[in-house]
N, CA, C and O atoms as a GROMACS GRO file, in nm:
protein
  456
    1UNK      N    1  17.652  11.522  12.504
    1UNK     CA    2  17.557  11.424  12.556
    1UNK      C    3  17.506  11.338  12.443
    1UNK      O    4  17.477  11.391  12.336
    2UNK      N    5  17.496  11.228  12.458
    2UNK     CA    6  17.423  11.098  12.384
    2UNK      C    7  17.308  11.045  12.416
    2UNK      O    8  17.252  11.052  12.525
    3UNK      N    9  17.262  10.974  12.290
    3UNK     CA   10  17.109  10.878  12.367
    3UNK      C   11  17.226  10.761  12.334
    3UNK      O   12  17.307  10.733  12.246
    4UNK      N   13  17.173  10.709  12.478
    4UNK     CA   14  17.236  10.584  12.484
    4UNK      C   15  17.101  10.462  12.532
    4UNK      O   16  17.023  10.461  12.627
    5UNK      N   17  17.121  10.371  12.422
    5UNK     CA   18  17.046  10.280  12.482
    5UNK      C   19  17.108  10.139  12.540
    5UNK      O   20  17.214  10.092  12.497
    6UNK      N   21  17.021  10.072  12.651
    6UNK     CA   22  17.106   9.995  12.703
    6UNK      C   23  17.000   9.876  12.724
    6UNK      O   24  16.926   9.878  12.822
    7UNK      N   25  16.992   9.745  12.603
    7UNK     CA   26  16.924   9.642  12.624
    7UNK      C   27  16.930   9.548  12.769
    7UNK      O   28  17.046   9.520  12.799
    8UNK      N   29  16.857   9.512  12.835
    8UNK     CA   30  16.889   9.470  12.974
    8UNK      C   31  16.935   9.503  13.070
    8UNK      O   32  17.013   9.437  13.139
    9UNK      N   33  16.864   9.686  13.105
    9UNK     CA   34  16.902   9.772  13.125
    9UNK      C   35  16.875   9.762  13.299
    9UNK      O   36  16.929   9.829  13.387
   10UNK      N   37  16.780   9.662  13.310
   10UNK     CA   38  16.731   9.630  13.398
   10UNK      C   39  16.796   9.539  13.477
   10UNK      O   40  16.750   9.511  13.588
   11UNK      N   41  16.883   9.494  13.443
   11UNK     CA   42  16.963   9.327  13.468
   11UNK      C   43  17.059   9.424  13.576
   11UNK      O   44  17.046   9.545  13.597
   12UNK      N   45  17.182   9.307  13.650
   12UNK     CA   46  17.220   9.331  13.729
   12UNK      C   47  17.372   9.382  13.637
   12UNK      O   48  17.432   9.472  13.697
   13UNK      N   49  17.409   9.358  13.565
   13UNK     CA   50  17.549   9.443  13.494
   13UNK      C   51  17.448   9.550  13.402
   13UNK      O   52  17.488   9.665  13.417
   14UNK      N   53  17.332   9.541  13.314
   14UNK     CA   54  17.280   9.686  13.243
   14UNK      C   55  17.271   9.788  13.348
   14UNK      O   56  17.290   9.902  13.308
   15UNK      N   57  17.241   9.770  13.504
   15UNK     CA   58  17.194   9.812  13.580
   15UNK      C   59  17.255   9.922  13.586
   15UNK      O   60  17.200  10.030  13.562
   16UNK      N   61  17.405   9.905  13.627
   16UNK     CA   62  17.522   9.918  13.673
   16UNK      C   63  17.598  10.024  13.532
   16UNK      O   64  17.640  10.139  13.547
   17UNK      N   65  17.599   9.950  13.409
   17UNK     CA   66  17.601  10.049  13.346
   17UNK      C   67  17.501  10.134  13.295
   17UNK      O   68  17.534  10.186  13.189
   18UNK      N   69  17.412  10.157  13.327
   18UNK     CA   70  17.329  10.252  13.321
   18UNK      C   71  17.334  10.378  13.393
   18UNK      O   72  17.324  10.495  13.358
   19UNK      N   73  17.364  10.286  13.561
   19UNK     CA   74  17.421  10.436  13.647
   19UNK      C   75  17.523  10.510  13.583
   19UNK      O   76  17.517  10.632  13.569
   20UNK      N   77  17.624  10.435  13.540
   20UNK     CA   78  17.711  10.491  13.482
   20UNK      C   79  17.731  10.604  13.377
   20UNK      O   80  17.798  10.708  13.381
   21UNK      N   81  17.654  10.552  13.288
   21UNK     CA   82  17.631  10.640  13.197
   21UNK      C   83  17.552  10.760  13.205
   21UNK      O   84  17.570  10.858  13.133
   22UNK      N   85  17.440  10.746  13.318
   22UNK     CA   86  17.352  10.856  13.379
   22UNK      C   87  17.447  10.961  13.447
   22UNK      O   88  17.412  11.079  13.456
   23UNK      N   89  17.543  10.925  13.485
   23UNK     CA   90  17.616  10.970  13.582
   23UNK      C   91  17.725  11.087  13.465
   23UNK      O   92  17.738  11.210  13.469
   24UNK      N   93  17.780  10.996  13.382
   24UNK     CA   94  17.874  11.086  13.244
   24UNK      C   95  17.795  11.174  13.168
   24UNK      O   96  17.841  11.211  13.059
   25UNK      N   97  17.677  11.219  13.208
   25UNK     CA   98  17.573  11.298  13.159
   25UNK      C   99  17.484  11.259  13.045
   25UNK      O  100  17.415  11.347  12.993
   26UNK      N  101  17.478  11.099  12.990
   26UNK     CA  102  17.401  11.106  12.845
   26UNK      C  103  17.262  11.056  12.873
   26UNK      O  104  17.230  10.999  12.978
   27UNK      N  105  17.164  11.086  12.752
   27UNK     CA  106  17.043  11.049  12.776
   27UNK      C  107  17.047  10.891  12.748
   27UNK      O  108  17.096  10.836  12.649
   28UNK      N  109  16.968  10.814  12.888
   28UNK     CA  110  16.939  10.657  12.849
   28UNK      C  111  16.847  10.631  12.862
   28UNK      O  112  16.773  10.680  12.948
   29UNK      N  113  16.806  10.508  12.750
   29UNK     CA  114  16.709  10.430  12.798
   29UNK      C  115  16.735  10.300  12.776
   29UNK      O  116  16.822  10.247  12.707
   30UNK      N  117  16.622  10.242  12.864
   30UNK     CA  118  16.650  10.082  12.915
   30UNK      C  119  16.530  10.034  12.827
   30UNK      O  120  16.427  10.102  12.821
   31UNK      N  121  16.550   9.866  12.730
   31UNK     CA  122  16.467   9.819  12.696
   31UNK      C  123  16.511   9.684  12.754
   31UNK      O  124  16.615   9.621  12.734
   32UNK      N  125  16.386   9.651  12.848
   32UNK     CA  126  16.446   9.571  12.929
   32UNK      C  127  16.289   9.469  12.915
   32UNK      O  128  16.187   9.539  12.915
   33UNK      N  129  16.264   9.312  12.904
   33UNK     CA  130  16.157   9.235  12.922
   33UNK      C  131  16.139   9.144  13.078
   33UNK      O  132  16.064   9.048  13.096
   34UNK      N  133  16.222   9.202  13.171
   34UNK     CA  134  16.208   9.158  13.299
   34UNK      C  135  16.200   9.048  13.283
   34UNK      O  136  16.086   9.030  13.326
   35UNK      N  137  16.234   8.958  13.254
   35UNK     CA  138  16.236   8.795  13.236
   35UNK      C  139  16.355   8.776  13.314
   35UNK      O  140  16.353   8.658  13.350
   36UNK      N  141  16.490   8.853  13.373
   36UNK     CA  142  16.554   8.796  13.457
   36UNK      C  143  16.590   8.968  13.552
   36UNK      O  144  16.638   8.976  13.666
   37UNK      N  145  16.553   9.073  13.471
   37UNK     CA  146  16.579   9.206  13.526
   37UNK      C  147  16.453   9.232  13.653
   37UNK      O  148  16.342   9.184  13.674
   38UNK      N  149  16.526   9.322  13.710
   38UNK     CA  150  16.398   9.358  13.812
   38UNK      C  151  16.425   9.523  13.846
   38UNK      O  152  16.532   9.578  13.872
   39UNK      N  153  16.282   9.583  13.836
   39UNK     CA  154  16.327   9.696  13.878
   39UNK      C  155  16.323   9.779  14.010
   39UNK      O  156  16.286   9.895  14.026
   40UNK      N  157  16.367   9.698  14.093
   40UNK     CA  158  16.445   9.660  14.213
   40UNK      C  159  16.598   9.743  14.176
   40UNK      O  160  16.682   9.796  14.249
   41UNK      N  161  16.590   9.726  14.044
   41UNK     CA  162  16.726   9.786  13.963
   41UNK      C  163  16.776   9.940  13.913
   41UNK      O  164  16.881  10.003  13.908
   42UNK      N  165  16.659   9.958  13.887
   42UNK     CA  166  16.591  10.094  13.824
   42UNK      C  167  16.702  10.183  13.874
   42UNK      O  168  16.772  10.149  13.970
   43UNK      N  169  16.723  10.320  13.798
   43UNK     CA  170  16.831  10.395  13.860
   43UNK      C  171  16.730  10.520  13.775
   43UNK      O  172  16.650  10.523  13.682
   44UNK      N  173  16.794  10.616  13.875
   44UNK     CA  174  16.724  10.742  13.876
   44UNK      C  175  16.765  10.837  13.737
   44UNK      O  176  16.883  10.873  13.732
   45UNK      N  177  16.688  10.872  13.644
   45UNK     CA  178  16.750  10.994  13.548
   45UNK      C  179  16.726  10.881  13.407
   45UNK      O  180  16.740  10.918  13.291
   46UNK      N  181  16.683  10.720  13.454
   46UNK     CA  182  16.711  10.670  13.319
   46UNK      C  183  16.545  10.639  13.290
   46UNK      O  184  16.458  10.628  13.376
   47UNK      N  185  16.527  10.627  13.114
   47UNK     CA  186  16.418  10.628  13.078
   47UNK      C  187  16.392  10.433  13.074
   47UNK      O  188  16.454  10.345  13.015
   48UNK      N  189  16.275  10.428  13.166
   48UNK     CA  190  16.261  10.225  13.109
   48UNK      C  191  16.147  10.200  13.036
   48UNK      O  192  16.047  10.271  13.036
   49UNK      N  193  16.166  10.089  12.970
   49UNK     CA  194  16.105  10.059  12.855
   49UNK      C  195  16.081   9.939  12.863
   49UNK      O  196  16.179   9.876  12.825
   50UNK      N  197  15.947   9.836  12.915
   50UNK     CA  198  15.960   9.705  12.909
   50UNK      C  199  15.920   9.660  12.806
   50UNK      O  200  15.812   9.711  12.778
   51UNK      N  201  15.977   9.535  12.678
   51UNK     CA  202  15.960   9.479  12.597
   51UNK      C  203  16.042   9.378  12.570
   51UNK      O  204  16.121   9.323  12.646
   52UNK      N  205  16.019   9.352  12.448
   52UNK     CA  206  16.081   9.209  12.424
   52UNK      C  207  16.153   9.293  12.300
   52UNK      O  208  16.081   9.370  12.235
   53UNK      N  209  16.327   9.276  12.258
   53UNK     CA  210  16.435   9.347  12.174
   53UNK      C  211  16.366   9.303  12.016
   53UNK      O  212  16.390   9.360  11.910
   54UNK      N  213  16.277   9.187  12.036
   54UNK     CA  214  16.264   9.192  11.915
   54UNK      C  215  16.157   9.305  11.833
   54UNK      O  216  16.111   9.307  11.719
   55UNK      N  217  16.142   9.393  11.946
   55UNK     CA  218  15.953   9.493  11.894
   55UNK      C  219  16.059   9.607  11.928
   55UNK      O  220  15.992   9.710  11.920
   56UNK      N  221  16.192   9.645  11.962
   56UNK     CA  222  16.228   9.735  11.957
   56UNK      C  223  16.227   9.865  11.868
   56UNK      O  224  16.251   9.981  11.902
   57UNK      N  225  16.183   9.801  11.712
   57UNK     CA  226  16.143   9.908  11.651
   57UNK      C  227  16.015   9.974  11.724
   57UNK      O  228  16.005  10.094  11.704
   58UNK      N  229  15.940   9.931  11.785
   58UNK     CA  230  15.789   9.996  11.818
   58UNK      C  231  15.850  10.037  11.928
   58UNK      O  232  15.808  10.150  11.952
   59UNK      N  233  15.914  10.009  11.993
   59UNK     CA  234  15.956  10.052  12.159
   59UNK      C  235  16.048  10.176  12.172
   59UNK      O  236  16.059  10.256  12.266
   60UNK      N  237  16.097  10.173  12.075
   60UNK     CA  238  16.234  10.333  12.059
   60UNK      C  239  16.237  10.348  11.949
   60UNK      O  240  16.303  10.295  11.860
   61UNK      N  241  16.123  10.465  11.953
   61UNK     CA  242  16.115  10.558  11.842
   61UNK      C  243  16.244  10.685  11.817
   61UNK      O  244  16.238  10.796  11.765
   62UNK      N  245  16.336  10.622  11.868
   62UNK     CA  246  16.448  10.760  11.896
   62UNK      C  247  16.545  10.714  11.827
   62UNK      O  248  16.543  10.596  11.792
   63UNK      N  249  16.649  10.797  11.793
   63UNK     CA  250  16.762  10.750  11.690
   63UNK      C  251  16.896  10.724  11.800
   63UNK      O  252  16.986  10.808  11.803
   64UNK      N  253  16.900  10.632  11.865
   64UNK     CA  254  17.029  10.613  11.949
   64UNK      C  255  17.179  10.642  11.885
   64UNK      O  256  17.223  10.606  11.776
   65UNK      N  257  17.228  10.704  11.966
   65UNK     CA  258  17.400  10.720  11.872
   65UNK      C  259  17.469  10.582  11.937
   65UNK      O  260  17.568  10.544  11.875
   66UNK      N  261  17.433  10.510  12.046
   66UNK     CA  262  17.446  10.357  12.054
   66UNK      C  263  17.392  10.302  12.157
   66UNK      O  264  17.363  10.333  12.272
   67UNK      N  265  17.384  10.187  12.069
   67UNK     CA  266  17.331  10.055  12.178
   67UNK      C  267  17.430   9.961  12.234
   67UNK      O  268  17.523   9.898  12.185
   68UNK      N  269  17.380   9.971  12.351
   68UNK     CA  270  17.461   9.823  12.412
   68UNK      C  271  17.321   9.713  12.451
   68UNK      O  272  17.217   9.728  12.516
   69UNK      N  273  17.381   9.603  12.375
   69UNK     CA  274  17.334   9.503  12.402
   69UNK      C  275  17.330   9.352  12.483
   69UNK      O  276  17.352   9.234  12.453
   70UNK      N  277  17.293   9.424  12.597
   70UNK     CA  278  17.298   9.311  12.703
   70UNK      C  279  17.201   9.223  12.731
   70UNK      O  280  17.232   9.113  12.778
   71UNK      N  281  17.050   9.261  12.702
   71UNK     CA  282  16.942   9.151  12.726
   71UNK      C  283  16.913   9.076  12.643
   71UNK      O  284  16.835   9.104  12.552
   72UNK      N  285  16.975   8.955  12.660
   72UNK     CA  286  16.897   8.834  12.625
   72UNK      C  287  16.937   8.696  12.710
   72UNK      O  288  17.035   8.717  12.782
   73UNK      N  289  16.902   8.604  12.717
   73UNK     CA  290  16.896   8.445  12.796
   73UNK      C  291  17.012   8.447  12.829
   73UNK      O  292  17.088   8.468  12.734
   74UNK      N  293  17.076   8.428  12.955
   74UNK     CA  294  17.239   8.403  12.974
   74UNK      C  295  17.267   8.272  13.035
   74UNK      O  296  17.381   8.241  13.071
   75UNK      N  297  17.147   8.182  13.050
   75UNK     CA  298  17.171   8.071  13.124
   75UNK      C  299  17.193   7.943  13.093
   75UNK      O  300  17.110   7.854  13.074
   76UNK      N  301  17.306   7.938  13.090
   76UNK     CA  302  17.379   7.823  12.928
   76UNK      C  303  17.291   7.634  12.994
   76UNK      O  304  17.252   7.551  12.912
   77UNK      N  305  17.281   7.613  13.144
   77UNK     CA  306  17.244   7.496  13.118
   77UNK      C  307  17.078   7.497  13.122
   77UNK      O  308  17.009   7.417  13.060
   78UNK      N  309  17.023   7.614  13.217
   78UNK     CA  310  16.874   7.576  13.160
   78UNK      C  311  16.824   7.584  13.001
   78UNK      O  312  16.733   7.529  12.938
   79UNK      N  313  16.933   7.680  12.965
   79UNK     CA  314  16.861   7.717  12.832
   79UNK      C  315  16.861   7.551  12.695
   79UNK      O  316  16.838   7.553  12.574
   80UNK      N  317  16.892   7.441  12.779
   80UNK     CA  318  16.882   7.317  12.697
   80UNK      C  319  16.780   7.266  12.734
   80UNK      O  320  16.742   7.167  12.672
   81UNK      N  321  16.694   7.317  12.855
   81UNK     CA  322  16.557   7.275  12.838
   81UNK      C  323  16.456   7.357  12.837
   81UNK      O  324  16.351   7.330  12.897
   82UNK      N  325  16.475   7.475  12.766
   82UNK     CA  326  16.384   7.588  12.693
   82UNK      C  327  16.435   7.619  12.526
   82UNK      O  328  16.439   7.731  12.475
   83UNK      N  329  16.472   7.488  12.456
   83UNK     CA  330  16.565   7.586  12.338
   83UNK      C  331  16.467   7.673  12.250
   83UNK      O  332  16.490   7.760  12.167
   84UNK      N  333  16.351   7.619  12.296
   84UNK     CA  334  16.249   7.743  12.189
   84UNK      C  335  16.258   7.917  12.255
   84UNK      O  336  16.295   8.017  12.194
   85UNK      N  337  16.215   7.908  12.383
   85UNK     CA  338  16.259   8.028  12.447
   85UNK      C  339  16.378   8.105  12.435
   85UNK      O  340  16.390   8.226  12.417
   86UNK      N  341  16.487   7.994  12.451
   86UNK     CA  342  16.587   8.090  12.396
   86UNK      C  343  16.628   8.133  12.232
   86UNK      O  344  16.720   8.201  12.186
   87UNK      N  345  16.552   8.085  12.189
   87UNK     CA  346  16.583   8.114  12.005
   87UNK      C  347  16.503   8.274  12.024
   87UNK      O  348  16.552   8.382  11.994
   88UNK      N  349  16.384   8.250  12.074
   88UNK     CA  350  16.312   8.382  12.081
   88UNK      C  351  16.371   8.436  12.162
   88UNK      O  352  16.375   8.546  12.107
   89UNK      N  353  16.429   8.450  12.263
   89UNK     CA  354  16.491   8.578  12.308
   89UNK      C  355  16.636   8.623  12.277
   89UNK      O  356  16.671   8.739  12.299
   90UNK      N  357  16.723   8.528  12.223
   90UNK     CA  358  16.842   8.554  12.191
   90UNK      C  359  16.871   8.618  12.030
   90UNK      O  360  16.928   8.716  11.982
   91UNK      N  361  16.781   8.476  11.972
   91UNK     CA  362  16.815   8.457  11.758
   91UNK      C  363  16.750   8.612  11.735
   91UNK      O  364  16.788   8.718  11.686
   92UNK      N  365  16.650   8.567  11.790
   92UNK     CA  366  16.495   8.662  11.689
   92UNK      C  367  16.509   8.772  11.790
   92UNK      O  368  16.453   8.864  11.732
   93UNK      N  369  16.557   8.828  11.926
   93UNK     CA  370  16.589   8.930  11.964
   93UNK      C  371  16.706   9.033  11.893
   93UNK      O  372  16.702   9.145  11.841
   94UNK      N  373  16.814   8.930  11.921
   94UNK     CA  374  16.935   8.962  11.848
   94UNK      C  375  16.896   9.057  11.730
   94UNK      O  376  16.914   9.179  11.736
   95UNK      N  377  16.851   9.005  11.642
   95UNK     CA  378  16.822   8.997  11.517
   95UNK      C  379  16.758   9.114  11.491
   95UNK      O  380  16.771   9.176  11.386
   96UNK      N  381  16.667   9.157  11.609
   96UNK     CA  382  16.589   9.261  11.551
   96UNK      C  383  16.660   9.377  11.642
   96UNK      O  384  16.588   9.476  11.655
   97UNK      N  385  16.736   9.383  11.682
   97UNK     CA  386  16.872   9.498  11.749
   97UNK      C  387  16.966   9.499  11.637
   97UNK      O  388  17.022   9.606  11.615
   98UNK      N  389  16.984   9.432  11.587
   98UNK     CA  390  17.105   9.432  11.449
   98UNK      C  391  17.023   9.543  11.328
   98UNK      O  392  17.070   9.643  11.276
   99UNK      N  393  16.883   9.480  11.310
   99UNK     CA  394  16.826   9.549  11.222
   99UNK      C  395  16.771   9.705  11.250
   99UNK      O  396  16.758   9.798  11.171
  100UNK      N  397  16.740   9.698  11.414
  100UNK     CA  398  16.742   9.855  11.448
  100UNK      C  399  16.888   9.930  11.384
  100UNK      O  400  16.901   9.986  11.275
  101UNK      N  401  16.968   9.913  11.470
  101UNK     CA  402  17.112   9.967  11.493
  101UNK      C  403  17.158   9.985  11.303
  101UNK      O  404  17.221  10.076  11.251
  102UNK      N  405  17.101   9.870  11.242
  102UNK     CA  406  17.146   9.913  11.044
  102UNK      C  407  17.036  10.000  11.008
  102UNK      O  408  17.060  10.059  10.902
  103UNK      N  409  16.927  10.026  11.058
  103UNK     CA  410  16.828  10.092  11.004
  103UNK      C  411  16.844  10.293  11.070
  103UNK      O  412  16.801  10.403  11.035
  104UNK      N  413  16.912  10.248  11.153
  104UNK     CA  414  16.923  10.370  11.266
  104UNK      C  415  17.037  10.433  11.266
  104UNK      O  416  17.032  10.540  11.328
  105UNK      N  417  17.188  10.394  11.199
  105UNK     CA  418  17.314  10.415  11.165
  105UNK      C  419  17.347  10.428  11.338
  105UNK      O  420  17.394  10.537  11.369
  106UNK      N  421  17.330  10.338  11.441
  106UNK     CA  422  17.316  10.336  11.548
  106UNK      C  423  17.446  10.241  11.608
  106UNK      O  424  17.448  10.118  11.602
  107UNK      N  425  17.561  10.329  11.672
  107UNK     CA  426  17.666  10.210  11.712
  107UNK      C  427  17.666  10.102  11.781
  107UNK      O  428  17.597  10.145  11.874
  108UNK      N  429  17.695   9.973  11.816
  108UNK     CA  430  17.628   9.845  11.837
  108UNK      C  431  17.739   9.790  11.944
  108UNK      O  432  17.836   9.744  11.884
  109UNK      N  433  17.749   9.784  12.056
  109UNK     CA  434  17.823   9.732  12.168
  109UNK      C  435  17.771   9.598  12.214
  109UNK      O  436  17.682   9.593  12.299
  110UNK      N  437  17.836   9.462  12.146
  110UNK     CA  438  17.778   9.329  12.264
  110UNK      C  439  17.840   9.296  12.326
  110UNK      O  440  17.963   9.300  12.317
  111UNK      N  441  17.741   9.226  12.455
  111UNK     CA  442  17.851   9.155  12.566
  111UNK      C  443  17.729   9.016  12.604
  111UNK      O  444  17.612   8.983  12.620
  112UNK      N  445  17.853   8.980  12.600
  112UNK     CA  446  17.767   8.823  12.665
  112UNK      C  447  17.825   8.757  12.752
  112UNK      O  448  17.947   8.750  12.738
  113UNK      N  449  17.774   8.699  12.850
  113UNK     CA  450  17.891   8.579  12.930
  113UNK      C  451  17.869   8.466  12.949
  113UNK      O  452  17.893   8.391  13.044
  114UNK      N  453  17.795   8.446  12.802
  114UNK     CA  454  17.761   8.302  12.787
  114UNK      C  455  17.761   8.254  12.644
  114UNK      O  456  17.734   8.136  12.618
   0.00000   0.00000   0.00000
């Protein structure tokens, strides 16, 4: 069994793999800022965590053996009329999941579809 963490855990694909992984027996948790997740989503056995990826050091105090990183902005044409919003949830999110995952010797899975 693993801690598995799963950024946008809340979203409609973290969702999904979350069951999944609940299901292959490992421990998860979701750090999820509901900005497009809902937990409408929520799946049973997983630990949630609402924040923003960039405070993830304060939010998971646990040593993940990996992260997948799915939450941040996926919406390629609004995000040209929010580009400050998306710097903060993508750059400066990003950024501070990179620095968990090097600080944490924590394996690092991204997916984006945008």
């Amino acid at each position: 069994m693993k801690t598995i963490l799963v950024t946008g855990g809340a979203g409609f694909i973290g969702s999904h793999l979350c069951e999944r992984l609940v299901k292959d027996g490992h421990k998860v948790i979701s750090l999820d800022n509901y900005f497009t997740g809902s937990k409408d989503n929520h799946v049973a056995g997983v630990e949630y965590r609402e924040g923003h990826t960039k405070d993830i050091e304060k939010l998971v105090p646990e040593t993940p053996d990996l992260v997948y990183h799915l939450g941040e902005y996926s919406r390629v044409e609004q995000s040209f009329e929010e580009p400050a919003l998306v710097w903060d949830l993508n750059m400066v999110g990003t950024f501070g999941v990179l620095e968990f995952c090097r600080a944490h010797w924590s394996k690092l899975i991204y997916a984006g579809s945008s």
